[in-house]
XYZ file of C-alpha atoms in Angstrom:
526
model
C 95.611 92.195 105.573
C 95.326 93.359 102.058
C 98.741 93.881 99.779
C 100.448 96.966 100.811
C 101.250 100.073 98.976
C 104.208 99.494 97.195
C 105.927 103.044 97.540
C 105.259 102.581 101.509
C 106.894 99.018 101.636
C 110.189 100.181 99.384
C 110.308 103.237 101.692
C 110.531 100.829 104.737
C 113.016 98.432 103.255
C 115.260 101.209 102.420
C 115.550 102.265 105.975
C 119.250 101.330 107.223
C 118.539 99.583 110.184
C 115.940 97.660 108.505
C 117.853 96.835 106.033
C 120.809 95.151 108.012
C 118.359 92.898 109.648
C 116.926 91.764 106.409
C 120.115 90.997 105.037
C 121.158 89.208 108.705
C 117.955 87.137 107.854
C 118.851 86.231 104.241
C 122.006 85.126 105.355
C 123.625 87.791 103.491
C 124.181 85.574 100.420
C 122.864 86.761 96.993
C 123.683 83.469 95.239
C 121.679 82.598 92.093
C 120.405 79.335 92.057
C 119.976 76.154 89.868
C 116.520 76.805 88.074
C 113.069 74.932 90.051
C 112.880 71.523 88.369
C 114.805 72.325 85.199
C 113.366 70.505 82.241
C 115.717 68.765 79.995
C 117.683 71.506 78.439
C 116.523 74.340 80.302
C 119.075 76.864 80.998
C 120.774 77.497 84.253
C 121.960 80.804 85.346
C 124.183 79.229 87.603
C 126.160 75.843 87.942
C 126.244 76.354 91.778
C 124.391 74.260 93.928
C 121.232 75.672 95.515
C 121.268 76.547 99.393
C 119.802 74.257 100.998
C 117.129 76.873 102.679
C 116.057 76.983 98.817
C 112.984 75.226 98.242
C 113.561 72.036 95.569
C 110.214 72.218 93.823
C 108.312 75.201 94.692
C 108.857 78.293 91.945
C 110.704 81.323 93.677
C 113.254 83.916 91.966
C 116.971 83.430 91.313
C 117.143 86.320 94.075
C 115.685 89.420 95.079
C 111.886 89.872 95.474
C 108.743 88.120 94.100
C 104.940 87.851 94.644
C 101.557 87.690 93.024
C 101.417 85.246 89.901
C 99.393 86.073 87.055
C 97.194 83.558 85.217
C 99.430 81.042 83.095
C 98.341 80.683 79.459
C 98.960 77.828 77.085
C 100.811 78.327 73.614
C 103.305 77.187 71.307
C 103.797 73.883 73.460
C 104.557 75.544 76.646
C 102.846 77.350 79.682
C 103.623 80.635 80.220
C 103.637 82.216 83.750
C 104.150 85.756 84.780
C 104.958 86.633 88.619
C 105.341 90.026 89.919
C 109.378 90.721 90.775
C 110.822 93.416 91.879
C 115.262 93.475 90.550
C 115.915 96.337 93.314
C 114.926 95.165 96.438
C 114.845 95.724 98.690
C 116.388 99.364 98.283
C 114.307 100.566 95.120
C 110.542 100.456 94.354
C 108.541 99.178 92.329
C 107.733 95.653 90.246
C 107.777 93.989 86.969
C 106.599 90.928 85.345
C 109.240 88.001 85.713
C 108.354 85.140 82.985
C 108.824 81.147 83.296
C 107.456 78.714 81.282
C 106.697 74.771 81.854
C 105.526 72.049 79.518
C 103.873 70.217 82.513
C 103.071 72.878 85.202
C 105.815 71.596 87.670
C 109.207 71.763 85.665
C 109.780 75.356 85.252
C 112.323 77.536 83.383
C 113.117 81.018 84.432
C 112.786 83.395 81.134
C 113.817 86.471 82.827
C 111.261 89.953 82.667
C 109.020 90.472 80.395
C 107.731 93.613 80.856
C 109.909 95.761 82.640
C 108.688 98.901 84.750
C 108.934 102.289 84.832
C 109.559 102.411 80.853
C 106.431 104.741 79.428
C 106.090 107.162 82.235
C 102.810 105.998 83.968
C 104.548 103.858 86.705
C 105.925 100.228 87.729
C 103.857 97.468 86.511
C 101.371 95.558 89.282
C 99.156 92.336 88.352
C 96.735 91.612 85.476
C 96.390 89.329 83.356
C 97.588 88.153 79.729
C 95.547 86.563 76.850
C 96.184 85.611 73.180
C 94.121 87.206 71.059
C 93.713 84.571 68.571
C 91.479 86.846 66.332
C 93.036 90.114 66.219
C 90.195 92.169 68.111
C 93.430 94.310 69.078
C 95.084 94.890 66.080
C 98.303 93.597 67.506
C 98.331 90.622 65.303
C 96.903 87.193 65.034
C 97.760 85.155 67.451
C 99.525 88.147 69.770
C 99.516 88.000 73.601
C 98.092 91.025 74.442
C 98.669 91.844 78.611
C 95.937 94.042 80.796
C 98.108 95.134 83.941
C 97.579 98.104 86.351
C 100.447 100.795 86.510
C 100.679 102.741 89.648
C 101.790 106.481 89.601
C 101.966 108.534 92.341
C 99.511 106.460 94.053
C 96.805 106.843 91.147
C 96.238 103.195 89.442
C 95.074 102.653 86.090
C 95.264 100.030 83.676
C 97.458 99.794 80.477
C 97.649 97.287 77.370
C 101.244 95.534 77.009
C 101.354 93.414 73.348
C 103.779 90.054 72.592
C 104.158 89.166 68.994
C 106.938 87.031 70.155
C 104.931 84.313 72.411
C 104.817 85.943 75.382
C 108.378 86.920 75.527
C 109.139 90.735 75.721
C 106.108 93.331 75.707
C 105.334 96.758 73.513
C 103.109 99.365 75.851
C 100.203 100.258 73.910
C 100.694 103.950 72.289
C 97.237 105.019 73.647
C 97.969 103.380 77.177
C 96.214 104.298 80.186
C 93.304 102.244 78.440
C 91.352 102.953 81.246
C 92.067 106.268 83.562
C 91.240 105.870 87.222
C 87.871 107.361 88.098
C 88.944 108.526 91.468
C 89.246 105.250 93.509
C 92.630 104.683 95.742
C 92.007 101.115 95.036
C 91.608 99.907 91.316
C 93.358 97.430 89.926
C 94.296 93.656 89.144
C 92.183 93.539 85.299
C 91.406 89.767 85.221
C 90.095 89.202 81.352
C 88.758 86.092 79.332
C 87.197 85.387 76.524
C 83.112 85.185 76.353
C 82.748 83.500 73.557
C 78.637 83.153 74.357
C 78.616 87.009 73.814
C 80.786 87.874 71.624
C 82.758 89.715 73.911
C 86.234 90.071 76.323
C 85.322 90.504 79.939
C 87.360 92.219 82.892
C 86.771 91.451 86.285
C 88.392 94.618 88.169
C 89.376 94.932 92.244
C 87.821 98.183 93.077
C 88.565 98.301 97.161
C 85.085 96.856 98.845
C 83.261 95.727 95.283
C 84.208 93.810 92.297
C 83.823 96.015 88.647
C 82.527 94.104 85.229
C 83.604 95.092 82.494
C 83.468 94.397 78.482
C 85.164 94.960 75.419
C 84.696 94.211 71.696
C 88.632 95.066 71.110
C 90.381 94.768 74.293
C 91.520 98.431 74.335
C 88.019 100.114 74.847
C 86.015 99.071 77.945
C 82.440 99.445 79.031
C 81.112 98.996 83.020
C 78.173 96.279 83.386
C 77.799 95.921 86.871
C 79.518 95.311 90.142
C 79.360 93.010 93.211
C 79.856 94.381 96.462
C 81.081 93.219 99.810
C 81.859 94.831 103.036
C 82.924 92.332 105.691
C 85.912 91.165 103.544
C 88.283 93.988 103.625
C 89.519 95.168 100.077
C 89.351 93.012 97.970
C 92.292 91.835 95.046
C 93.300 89.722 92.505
C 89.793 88.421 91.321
C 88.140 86.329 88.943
C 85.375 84.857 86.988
C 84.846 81.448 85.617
C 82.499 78.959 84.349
C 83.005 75.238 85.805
C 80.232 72.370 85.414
C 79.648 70.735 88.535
C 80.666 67.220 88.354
C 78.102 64.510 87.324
C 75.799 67.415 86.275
C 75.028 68.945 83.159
C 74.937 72.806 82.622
C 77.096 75.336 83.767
C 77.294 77.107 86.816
C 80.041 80.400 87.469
C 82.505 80.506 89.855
C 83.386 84.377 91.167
C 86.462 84.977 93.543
C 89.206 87.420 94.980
C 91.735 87.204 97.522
C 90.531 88.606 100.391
C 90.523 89.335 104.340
C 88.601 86.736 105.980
C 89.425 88.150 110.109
C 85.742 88.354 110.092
C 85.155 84.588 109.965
C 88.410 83.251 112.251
C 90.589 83.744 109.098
C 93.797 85.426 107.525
C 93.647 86.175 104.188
C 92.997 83.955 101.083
C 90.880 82.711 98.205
C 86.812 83.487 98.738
C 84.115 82.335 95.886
C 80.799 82.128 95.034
C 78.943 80.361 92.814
C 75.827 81.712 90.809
C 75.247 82.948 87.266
C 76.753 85.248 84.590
C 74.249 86.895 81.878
C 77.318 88.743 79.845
C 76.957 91.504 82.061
C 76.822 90.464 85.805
C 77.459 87.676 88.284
C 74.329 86.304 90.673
C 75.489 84.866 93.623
C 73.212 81.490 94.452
C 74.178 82.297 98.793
C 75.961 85.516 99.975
C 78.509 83.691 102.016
C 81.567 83.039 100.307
C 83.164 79.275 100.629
C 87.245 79.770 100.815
C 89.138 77.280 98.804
C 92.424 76.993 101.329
C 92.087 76.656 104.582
C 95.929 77.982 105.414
C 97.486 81.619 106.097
C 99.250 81.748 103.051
C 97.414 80.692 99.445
C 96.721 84.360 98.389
C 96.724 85.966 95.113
C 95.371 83.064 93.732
C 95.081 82.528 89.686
C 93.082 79.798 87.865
C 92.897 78.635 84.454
C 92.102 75.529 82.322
C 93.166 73.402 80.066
C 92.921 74.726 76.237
C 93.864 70.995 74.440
C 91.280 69.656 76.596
C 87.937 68.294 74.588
C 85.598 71.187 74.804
C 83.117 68.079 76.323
C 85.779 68.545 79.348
C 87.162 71.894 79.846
C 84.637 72.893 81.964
C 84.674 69.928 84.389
C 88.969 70.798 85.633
C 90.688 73.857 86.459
C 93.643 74.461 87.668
C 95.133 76.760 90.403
C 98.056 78.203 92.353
C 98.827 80.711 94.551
C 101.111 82.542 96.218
C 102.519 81.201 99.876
C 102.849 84.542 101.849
C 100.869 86.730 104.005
C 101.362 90.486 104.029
C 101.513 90.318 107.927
C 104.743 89.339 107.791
C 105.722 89.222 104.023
C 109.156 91.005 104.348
C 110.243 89.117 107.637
C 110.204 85.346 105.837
C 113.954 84.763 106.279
C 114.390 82.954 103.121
C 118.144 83.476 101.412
C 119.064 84.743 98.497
C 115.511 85.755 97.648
C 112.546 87.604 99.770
C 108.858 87.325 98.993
C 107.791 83.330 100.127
C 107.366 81.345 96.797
C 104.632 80.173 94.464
C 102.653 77.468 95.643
C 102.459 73.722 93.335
C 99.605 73.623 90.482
C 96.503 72.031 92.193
C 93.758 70.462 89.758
C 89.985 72.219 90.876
C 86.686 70.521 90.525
C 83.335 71.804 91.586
C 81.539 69.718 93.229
C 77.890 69.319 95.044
C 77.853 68.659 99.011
C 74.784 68.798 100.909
C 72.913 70.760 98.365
C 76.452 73.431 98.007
C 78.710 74.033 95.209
C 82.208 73.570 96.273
C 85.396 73.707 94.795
C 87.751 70.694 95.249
C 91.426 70.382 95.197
C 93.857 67.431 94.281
C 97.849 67.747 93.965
C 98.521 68.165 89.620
C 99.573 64.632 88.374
C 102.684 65.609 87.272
C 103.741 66.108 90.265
C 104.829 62.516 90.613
C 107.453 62.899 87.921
C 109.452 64.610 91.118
C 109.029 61.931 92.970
C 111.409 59.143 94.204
C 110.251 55.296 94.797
C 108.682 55.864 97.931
C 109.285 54.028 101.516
C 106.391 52.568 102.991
C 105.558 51.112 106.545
C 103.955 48.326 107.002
C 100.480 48.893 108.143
C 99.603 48.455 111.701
C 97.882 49.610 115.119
C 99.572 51.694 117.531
C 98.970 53.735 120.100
C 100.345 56.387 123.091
C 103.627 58.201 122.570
C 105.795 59.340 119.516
C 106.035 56.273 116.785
C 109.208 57.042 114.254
C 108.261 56.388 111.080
C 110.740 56.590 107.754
C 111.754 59.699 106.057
C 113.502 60.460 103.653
C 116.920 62.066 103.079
C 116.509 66.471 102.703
C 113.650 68.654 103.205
C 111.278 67.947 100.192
C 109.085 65.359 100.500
C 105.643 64.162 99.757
C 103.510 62.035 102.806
C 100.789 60.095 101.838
C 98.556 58.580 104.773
C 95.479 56.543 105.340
C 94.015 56.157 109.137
C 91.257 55.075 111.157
C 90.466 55.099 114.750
C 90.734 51.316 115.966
C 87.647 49.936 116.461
C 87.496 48.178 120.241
C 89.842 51.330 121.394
C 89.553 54.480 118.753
C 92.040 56.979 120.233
C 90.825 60.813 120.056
C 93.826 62.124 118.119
C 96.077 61.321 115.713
C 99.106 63.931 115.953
C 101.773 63.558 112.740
C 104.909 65.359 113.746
C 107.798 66.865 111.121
C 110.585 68.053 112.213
C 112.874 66.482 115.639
C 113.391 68.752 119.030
C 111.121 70.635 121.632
C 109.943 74.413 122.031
C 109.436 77.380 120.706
C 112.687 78.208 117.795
C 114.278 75.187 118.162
C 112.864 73.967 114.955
C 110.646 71.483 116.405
C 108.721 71.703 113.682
C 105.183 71.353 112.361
C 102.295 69.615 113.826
C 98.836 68.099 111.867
C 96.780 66.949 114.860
C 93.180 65.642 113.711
C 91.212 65.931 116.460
C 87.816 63.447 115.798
C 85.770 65.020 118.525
C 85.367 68.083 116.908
C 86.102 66.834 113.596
C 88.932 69.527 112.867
C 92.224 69.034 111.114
C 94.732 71.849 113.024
C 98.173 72.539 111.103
C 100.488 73.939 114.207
C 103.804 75.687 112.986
C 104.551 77.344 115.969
C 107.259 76.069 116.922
C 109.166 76.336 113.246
C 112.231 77.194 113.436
C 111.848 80.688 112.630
C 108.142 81.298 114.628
C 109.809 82.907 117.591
C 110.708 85.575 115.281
C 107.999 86.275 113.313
C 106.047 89.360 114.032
C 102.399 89.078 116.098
C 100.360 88.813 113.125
C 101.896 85.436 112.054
C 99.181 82.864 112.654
C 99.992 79.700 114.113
C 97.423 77.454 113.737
C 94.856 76.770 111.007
C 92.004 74.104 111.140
C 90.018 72.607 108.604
C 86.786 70.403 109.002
C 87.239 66.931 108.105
C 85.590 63.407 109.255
C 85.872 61.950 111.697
C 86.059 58.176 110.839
C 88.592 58.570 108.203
C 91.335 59.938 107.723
C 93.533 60.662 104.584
C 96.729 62.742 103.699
C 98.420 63.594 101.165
C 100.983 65.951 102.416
C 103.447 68.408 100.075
C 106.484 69.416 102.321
C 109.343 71.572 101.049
C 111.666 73.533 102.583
C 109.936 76.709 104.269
C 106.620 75.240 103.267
C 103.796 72.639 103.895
C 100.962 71.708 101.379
C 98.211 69.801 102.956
C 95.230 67.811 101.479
C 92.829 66.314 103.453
C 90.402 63.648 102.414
C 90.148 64.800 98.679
C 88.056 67.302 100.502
C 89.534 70.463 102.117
C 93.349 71.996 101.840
C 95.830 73.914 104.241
C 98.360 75.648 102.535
C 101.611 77.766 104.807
C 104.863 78.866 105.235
C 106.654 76.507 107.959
C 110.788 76.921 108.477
C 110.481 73.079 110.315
C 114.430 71.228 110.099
C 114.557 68.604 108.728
C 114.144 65.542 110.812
C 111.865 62.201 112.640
C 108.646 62.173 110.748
C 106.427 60.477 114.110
C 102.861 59.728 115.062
C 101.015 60.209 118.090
C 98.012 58.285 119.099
C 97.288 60.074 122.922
C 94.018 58.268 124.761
C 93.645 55.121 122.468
C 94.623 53.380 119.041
C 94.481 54.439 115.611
C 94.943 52.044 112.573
C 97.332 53.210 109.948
C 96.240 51.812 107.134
C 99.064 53.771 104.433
C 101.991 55.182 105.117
C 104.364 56.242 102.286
C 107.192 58.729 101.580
C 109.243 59.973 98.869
C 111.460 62.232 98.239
C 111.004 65.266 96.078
C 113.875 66.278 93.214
């Protein structure tokens, strides 16, 4: 389902009745917590200690509501991260741009709003995307960050300029702002810009309902249409993008196209599609019309990437990195998180692109920083096992990382290999969540349906997910946190959701033969 409109939603959430229950959910506490991963020195807005329902490492608001992230940017020494927030919910409409920064992409600081909305008459401020403008094309400045965001007014969307001469910190609107007036469209927005440096030129990459507009600019502020690329068995599509990426162990470079979209067409919810193909400076050739999706869960949508800017230019275009935002807009408002509403932002993965069969695909692997959070993990010992539930360690709270190598036995290869999170039985009695990889159809099935909050969520909240994996090996490396899961499977494929599992038994299940467990660790996440 695509992102609602945001007048509809606030009108909604202000209805009394409504209301109550969301609070009931929440808890009814409003505290403001410790920041995510504070780096040394960062600022708290509170000495209180988080509730435990607050995820430990996963980037969500000191309260109210949040959702789509916009593209981090590198400069002065830190990243700089804008998410979509809205300081009234869930009783007033509307959203602005909420800032953090990080020096490594998973210790984050909370720098309050940036750009604020409602201020110049033309509406609250929806995603975009920010840039530095290292040569003044703008006139804002050497060196300014100059931000490309759609306002919505009345329902009509355009897009305005927002300029930083402070790094990023507080935003000017643009005198001559709408920069671009909407030509009559309902749906127009989320500018995604970057630099062409091949041509000379900036480049915006516009979500315009069923198609995908080009755009360029010599200056940022005046914009030309080049082309667009059309789809109509994806719903409308958002949030897009355009990329170049060299495929590894290849020379050349081949460009990566995406938006979040609906994929109910293919057995899917929404999430991230791409294609691969080529860009001429002013359109995008698709190589195969069939999108690839680069999470195989219910909630990775919105999804930004970016690279590396202190990378050798011999490797910039061989890693990207990604995140997303861990929601679904079936059942956005009814996560019963507390003190907050709106999910969270998913960890930084690191993106390669690489060649399967004869297809481009993009690959995902946990950022390496993400072991700084880590404790020394507990390992089993490796062995064989079989039948029923095997407990295996855990550690103390609900953030933790699971790392696990397997193999069906070979005299007696069992069918399945079911890890289990969480302790208890049925449906909302936080039982938990379920990976079953099931080697004789060579699917990997996350099951959160019986979470601890699954019996309340509305029909549209999807149970299972499956990925395709192989069937001789497998291997883990599992993100859990609480109200969230993380999963990465065989280097290879990714399912990313919202589970509300209690902590509890981590177990295995071998039904119908044995499986040989190879690696089993677990640490705890700070």
């Amino acid at each position: 389902m695509h992102r609602q409109d945001a007048s509809l939603i606030d009108a909604l959430r202000s209805a009394p009745l409504l209301a109550l229950l969301l609070l009931l959910l929440a808890g009814c506490s409003a505290s403001t917590p410790t920041p995510v991963n504070p780096a040394p020195g960062a600022a708290s807005p509170s000495a209180s200690t988080p509730h435990p329902g607050r995820p430990a490492y996963h980037l969500t608001p000191a309260e109210h509501w949040m959702n789509d992230p916009q593209r981090p940017f590198f400069l002065n020494g830190r990243w700089h991260l804008y998410h979509l927030y809205n300081a009234d919910y869930p009783h007033g409409n509307g959203t602005s741009w909420a800032h953090a920064t990080s020096t490594d992409l998973v210790h984050w600081r909370r720098e309050g709003v940036a750009i604020d909305k409602y201020t110049n008459g033309l509406g609250d401020i929806q995603s975009g995307s920010a840039v530095v403008d290292t040569d003044n094309t703008a006139g804002f400045g050497a060196g300014a960050v100059v931000a490309l965001v759609t306002q919505q007014d009345a329902g009509v969307q355009r897009q305005s300029v927002f300029s930083s001469t402070d790094g990023g910190q507080t935003f000017t609107a643009y005198s001559g702002n709408p920069v671009m007036d909407n030509p009559g469209s309902p749906d127009w927005r989320d500018p995604k810009v970057f630099r062409d440096e091949a041509n000379g030129q900036w480049v915006m990459v516009l979500a315009e309902g069923h198609k995908l507009g080009i755009y360029t600019s010599p200056d940022l502020l005046h914009w030309t249409f080049r082309s667009d690329f059309a789809r109509d068995d994806l719903g409308l599509l958002e949030c897009p993008d355009l990329f170049p990426m060299q495929v590894q162990g290849e020379t050349g470079t081949t460009w990566v196209l995406a938006a979040s979209a609906n994929g109910a067409a293919q057995g899917r919810t929404t999430g991230f599609a791409y294609w691969t193909g080529t860009w001429d400076g002013a359109s995008f050739t698709a190589t195969t019309p069939e999108p690839a999706w680069l999470d195989g869960g219910p909630d990775w949508y919105a999804a930004v990437t970016w690279d590396d800017p202190r990378r050798p230019a011999s490797e910039r275009l061989q890693h990207r990195q990604a995140l997303g935002w861990l929601n679904n807009w079936e059942y956005a408002d009814d996560v019963p998180t507390r003190g907050w509403s709106g999910g969270m932002l998913s960890t930084v993965r690191d993106l390669t692109l690489v060649r399967e069969h004869g297809d481009l695909r993009l690959r995902s692997r946990p950022t390496a920083a993400l072991t700084t959070l880590e404790d020394t993990p507990t390992r089993a010992q490796p062995r064989v096992f079989a039948g029923a539930a095997h407990a295996l360690p855990q550690p103390e709270g609900a953030a933790y990382r699971l790392r696990i190598a397997a193999r069906p036995d070979d005299r007696d290869p069992a069918d399945r290999l079911v890890l289990r999170l969480g302790p208890g039985k049925g449906p909302g009695t936080g039982a938990g969540t379920t990976l079953t990889w099931d080697r004789k159809t060579g699917l990997l099935t996350l099951d959160r349906s019986h979470d601890a909050v699954a019996a309340r969520m509305p029909a549209g909240y999807r149970t299972t997910r499956s990925i395709e994996v192989p069937t001789d090996a497998l291997v883990l490396d599992v993100l859990v946190d609480a109200g969230s899961i993380e999963v990465y499977a065989n280097g290879e494929q990714t399912l990313s959701a919202l589970a509300f599992h209690a902590p509890g038994q981590i177990s295995l299940e071998a039904p119908g033969g044995r499986i040989d467990l190879r690696e089993f660790t677990v640490s705890r996440m700070r």
